[in-house]
mmCIF file of C-alpha atoms in Angstrom:
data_model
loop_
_atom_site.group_PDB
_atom_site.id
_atom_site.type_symbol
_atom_site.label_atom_id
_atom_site.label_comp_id
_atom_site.label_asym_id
_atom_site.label_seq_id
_atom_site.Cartn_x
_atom_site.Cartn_y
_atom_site.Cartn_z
ATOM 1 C CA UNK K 1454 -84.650 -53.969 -27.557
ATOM 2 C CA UNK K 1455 -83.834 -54.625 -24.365
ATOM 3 C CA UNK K 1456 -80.952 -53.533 -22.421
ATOM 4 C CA UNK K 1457 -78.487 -56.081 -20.951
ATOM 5 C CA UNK K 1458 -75.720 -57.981 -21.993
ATOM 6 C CA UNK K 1459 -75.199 -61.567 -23.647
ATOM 7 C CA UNK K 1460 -74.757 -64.651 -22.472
ATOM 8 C CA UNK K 1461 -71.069 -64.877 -22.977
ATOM 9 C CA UNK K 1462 -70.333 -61.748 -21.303
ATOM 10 C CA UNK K 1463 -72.607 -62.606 -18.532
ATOM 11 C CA UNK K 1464 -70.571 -65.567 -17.443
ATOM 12 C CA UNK K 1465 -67.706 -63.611 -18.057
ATOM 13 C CA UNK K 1466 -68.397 -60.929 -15.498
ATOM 14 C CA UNK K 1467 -69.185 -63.500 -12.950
ATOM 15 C CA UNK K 1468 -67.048 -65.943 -13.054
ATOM 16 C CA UNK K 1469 -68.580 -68.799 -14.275
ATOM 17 C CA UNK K 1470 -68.713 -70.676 -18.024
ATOM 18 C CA UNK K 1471 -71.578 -70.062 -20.151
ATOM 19 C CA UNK K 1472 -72.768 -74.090 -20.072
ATOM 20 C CA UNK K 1473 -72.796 -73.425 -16.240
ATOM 21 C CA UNK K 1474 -75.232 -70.417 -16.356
ATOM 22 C CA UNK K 1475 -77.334 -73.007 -18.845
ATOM 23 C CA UNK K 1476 -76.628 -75.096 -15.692
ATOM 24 C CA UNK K 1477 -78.016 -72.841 -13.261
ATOM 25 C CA UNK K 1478 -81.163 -72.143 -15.762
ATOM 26 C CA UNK K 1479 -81.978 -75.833 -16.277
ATOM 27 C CA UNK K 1480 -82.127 -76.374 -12.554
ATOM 28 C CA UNK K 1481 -84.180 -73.188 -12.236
ATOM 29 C CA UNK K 1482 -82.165 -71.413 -9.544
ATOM 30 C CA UNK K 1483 -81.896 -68.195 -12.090
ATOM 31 C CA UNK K 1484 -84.377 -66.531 -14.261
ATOM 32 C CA UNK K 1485 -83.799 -67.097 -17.918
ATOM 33 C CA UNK K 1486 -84.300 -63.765 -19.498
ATOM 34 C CA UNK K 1487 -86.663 -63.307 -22.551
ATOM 35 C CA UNK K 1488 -85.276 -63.000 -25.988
ATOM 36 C CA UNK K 1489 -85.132 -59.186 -27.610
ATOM 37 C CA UNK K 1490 -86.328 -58.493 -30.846
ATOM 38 C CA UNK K 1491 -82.906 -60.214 -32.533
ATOM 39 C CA UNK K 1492 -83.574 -63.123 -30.871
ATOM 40 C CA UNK K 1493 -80.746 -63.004 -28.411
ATOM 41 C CA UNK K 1494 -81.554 -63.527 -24.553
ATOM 42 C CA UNK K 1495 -80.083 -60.374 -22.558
ATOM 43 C CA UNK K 1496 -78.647 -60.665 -19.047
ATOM 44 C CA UNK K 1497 -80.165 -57.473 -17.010
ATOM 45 C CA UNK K 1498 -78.929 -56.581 -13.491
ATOM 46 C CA UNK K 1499 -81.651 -59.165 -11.932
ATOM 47 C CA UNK K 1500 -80.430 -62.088 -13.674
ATOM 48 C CA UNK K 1501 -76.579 -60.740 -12.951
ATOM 49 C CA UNK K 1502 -77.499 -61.087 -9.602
ATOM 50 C CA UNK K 1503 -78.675 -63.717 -9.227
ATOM 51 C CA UNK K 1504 -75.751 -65.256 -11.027
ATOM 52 C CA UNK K 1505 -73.868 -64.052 -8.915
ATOM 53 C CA UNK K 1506 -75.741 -65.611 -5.204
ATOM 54 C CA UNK K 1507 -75.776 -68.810 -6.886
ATOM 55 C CA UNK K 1508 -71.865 -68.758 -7.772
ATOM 56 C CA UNK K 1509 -71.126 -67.726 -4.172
ATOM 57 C CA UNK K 1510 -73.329 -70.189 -2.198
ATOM 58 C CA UNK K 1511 -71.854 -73.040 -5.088
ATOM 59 C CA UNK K 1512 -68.356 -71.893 -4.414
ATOM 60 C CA UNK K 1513 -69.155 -71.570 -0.471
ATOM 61 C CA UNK K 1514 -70.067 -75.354 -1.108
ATOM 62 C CA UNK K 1515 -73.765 -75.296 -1.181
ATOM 63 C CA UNK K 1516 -74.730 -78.000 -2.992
ATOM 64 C CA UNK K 1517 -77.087 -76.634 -5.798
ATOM 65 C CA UNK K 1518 -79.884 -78.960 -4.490
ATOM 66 C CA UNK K 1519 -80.033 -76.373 -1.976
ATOM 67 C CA UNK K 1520 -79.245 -73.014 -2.670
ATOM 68 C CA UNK K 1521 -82.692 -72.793 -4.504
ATOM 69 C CA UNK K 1522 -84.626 -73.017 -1.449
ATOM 70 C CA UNK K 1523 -81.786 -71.040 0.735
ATOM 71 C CA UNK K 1524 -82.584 -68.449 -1.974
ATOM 72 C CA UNK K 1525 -86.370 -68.336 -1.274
ATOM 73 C CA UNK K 1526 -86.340 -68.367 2.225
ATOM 74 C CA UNK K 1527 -86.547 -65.463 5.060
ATOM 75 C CA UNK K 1528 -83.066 -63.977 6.734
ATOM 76 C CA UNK K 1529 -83.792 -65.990 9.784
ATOM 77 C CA UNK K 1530 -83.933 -69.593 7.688
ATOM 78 C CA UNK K 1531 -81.349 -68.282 5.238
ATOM 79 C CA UNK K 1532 -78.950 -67.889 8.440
ATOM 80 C CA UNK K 1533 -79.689 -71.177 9.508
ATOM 81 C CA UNK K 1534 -78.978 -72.494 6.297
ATOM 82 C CA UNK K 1535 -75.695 -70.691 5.912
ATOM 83 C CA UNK K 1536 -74.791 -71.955 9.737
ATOM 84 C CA UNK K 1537 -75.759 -75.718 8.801
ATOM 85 C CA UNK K 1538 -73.439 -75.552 5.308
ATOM 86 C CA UNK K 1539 -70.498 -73.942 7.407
ATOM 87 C CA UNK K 1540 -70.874 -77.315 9.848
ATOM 88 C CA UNK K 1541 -70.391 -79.640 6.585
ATOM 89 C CA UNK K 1542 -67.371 -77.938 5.327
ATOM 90 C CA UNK K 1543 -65.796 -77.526 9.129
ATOM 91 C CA UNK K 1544 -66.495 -81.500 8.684
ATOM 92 C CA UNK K 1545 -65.199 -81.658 5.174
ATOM 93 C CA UNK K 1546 -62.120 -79.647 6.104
ATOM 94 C CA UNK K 1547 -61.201 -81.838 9.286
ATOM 95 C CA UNK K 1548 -61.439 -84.960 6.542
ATOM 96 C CA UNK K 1549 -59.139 -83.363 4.391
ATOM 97 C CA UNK K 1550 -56.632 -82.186 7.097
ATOM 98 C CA UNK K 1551 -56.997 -86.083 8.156
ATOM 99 C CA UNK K 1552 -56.020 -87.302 4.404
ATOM 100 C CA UNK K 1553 -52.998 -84.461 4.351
ATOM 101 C CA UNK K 1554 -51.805 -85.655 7.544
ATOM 102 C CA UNK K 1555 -51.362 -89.353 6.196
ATOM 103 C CA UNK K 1556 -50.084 -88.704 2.829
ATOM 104 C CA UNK K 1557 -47.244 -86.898 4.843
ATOM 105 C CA UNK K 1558 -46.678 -90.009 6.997
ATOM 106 C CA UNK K 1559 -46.628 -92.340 3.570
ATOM 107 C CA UNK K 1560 -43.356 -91.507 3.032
ATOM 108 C CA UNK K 1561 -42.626 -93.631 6.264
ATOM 109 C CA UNK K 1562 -44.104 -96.616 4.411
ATOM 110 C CA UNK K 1563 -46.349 -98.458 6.977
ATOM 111 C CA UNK K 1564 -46.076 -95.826 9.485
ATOM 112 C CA UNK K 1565 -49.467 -94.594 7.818
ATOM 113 C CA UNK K 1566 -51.027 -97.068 8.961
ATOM 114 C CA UNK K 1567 -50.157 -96.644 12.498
ATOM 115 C CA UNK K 1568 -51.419 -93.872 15.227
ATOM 116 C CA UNK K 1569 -48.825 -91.579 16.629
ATOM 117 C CA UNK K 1570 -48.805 -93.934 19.679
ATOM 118 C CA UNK K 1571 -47.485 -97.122 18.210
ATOM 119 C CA UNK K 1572 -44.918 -94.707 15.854
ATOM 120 C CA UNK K 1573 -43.626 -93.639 19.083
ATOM 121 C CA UNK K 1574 -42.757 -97.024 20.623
ATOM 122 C CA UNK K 1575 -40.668 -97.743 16.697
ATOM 123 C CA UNK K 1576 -39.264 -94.460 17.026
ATOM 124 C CA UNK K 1577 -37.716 -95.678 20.598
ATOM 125 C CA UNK K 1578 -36.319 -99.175 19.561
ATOM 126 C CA UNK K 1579 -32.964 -97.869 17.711
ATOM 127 C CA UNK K 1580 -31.840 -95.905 20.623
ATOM 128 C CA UNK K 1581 -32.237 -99.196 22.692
ATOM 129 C CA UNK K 1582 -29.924 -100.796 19.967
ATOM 130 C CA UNK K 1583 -32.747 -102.320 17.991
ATOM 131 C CA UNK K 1584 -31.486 -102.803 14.389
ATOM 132 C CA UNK K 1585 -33.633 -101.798 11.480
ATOM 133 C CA UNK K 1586 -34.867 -105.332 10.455
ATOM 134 C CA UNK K 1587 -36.154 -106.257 13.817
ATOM 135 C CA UNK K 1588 -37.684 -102.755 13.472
ATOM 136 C CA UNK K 1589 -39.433 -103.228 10.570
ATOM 137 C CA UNK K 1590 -40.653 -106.457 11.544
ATOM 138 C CA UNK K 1591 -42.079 -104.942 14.695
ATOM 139 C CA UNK K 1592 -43.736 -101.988 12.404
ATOM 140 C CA UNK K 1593 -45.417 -105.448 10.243
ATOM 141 C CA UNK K 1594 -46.537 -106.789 13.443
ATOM 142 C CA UNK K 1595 -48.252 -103.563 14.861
ATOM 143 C CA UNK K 1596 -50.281 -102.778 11.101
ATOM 144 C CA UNK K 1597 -51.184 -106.865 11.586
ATOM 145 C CA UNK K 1598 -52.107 -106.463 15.140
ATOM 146 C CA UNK K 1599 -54.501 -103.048 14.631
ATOM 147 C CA UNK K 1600 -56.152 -104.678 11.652
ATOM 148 C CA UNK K 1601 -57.034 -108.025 12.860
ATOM 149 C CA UNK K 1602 -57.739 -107.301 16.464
ATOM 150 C CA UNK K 1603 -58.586 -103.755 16.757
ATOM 151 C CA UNK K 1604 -60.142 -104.278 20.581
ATOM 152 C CA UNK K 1605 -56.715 -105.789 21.992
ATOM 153 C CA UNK K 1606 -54.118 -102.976 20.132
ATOM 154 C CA UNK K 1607 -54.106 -100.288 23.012
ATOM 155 C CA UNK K 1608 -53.280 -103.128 25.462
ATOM 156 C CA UNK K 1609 -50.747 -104.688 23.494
ATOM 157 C CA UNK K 1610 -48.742 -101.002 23.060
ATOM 158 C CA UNK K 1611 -48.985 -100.688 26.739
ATOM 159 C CA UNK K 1612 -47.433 -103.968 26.952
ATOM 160 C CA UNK K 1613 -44.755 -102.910 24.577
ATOM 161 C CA UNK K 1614 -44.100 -99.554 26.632
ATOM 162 C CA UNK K 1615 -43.667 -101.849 29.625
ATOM 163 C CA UNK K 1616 -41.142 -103.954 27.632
ATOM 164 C CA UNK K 1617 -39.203 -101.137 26.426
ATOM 165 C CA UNK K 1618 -39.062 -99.714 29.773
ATOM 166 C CA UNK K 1619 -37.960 -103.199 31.002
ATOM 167 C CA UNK K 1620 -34.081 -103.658 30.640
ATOM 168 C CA UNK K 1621 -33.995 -106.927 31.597
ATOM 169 C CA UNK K 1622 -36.978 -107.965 28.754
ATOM 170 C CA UNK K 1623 -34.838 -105.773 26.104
ATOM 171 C CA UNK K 1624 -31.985 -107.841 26.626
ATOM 172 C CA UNK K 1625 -33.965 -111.477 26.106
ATOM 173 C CA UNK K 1626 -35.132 -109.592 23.215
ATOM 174 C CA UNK K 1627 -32.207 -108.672 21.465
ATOM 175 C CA UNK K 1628 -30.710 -112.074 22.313
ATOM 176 C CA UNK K 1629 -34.384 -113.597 20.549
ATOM 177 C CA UNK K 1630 -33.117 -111.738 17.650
ATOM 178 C CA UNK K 1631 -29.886 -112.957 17.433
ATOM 179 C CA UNK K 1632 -31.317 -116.663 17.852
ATOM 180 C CA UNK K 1633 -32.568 -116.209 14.448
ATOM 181 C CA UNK K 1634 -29.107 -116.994 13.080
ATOM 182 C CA UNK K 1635 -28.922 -120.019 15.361
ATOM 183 C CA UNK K 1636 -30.163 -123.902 14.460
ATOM 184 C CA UNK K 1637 -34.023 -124.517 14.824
ATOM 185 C CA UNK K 1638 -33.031 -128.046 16.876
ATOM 186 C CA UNK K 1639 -30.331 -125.710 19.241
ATOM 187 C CA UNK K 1640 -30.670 -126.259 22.990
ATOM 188 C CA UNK K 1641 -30.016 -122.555 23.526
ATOM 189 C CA UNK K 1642 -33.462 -122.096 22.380
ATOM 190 C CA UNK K 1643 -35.238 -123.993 25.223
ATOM 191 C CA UNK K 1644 -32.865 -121.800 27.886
ATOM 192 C CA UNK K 1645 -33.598 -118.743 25.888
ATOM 193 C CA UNK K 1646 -37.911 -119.347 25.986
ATOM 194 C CA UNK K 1647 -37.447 -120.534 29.818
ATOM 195 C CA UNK K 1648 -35.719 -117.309 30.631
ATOM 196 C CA UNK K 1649 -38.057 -115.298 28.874
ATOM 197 C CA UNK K 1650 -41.236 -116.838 30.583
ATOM 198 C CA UNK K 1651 -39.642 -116.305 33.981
ATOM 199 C CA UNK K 1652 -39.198 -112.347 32.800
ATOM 200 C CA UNK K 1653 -43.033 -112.209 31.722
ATOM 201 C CA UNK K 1654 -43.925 -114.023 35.016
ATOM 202 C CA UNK K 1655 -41.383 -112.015 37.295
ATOM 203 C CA UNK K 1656 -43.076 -108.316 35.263
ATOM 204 C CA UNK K 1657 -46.687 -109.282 34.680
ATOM 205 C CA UNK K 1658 -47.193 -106.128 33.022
ATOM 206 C CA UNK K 1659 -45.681 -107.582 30.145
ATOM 207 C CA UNK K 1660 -48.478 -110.123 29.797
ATOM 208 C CA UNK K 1661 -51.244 -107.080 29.321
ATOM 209 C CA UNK K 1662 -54.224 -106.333 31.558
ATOM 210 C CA UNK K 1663 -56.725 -108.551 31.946
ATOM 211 C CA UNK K 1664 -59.362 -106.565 28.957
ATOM 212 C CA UNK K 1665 -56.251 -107.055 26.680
ATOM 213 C CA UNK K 1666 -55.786 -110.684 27.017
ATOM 214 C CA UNK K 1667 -59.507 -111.199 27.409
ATOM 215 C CA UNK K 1668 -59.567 -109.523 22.883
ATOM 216 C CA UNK K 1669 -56.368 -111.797 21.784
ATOM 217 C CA UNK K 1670 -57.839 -114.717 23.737
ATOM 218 C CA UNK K 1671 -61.405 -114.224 21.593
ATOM 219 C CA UNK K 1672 -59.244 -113.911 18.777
ATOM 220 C CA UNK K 1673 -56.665 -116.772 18.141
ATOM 221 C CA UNK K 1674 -57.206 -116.914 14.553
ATOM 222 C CA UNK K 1675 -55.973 -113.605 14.088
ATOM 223 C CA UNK K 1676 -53.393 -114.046 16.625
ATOM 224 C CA UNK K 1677 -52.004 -117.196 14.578
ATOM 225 C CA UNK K 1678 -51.728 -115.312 11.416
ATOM 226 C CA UNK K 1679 -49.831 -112.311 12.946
ATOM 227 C CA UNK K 1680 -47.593 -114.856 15.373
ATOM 228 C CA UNK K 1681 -47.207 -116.945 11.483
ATOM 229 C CA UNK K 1682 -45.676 -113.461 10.285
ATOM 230 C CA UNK K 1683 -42.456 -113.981 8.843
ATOM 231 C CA UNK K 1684 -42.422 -117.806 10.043
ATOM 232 C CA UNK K 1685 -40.889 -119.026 7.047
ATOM 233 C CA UNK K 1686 -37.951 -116.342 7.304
ATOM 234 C CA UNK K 1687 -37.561 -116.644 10.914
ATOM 235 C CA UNK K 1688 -38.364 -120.217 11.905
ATOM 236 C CA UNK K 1689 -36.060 -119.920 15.273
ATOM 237 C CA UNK K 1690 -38.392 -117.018 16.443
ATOM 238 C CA UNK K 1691 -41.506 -119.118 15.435
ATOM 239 C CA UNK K 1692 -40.041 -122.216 18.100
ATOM 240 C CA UNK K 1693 -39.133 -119.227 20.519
ATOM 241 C CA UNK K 1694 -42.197 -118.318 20.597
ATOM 242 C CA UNK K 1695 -44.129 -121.253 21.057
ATOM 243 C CA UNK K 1696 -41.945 -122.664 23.864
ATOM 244 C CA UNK K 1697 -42.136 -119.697 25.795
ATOM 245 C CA UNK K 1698 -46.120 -119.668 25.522
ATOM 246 C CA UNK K 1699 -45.824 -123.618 26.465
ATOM 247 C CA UNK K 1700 -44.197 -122.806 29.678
ATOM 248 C CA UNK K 1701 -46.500 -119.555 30.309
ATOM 249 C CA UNK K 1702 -49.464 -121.828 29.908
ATOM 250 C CA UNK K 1703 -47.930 -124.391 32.165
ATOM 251 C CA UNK K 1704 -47.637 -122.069 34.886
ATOM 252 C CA UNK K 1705 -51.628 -121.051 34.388
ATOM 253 C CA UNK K 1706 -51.222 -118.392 32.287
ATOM 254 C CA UNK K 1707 -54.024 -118.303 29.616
ATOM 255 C CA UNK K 1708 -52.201 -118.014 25.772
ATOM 256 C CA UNK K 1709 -54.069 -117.967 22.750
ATOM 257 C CA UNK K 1710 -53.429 -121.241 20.866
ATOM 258 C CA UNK K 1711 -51.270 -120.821 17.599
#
């Protein structure tokens, strides 16, 4: 008979369930030990063993395609080996840290769909006296913008950093806002887009620089359907917005058409 001990235990003492040392056997990265004279199949110290390498590396996140040969080769290629599944998980790890990071920022709603840049420029607008609607229509606007036109976003943040640092712009803007509650047809509208063209004009770092407008020029679909945002709940912004591009053109600056 020979000495050893059962399946059941053998799995046991390593760590593992007994259909994954059947597992391991099918694949052939252990020996499956000959039956004794009762007909039972005894684990010895070999086949604990090796049990036990192929649980580490498996655990270690060798995939068990490839502990077999990590098994059979010399120290020097086994080091490599070990060196080369280290790089995955480092990999692996940085794509998990990634995913952790932006569950944390989903409580934020659409903030986790932003980079830390464009969070930063929402996180200023209340202490300039922005409420929380125009807010969250600016958050809408920014997850629109980075989706659709990927190549102009880092231009059009600078340009909002220039506008918050602008008093003069946050002032237009805040009265923009408060157009919303005017009529569509009211002449303060027309003084409201001239003055605002004149600001854009007077701080041409609020138009972008010249790669940024070069993307949302290539790209007036998309800039139609994030301009078209909120149209039908804001038609006052909607006219504000196309006046002041109207005079902007007229004074030879290029505007996507809407």
């Amino acid at each position: 008979m020979r000495n050893g001990v059962t399946i059941g235990q053998a799995a046991a003492f390593v760590g593992v369930t007994v259909k994954t040392v059947r597992h391991y056997h099918k694949l052939g990265l252990v020996a499956e030990p000959e039956r004794d004279s009762s007909d039972y199949r005894r684990y010895g110290s070999d086949e604990l063993l090796q049990l036990v390498q192929v649980r580490t590396l498996a655990a270690a996140g060798v995939p068990l395609a490839e502990i077999g040969p990590m098994l059979d080769a010399d120290a020097t290629r086994f080091r490599a080996a070990l060196t080369d599944v280290e790089r995955q998980l480092t990999e692996h790890i940085d794509e998990l840290v990634a995913r952790r990071d932006t569950l944390h920022r989903l409580a934020d709603g659409d903030r986790a769909l932003l980079p830390d840049r464009a969070c930063a420029i929402l996180d200023r607008m209340p202490g300039l006296g922005f409420g929380p609607d125009y807010v969250a229509a600016q958050r809408e606007a920014l997850v629109l913008a980075r989706a659709l036109v990927p190549e102009g976003f880092e231009g059009f943040l600078t340009q909002l950093e220039h506008g918050l640092d602008d008093p003069e712009y946050i002032a237009l803007t805040k009265r923009g806002w408060e157009a919303e509650t005017w009529e569509p047809d009211d002449p303060r509208i027309d003084e409201l887009a001239t003055a605002m063209a004149d600001r854009y004009l007077a701080n041409p770092a609020l138009l972008g620089d010249h790669a940024s407008r070069q993307a949302w020029a290539k790209a007036s679909a998309q800039y139609k359907l994030i301009n078209n945002h909120r149209e039908d709940q804001a038609p006052v912004a909607a006219r504000l917005t196309a006046l002041t591009e109207t005079r902007l053109r007229s004074a030879g600056v290029p505007m996507p058409y809407r």
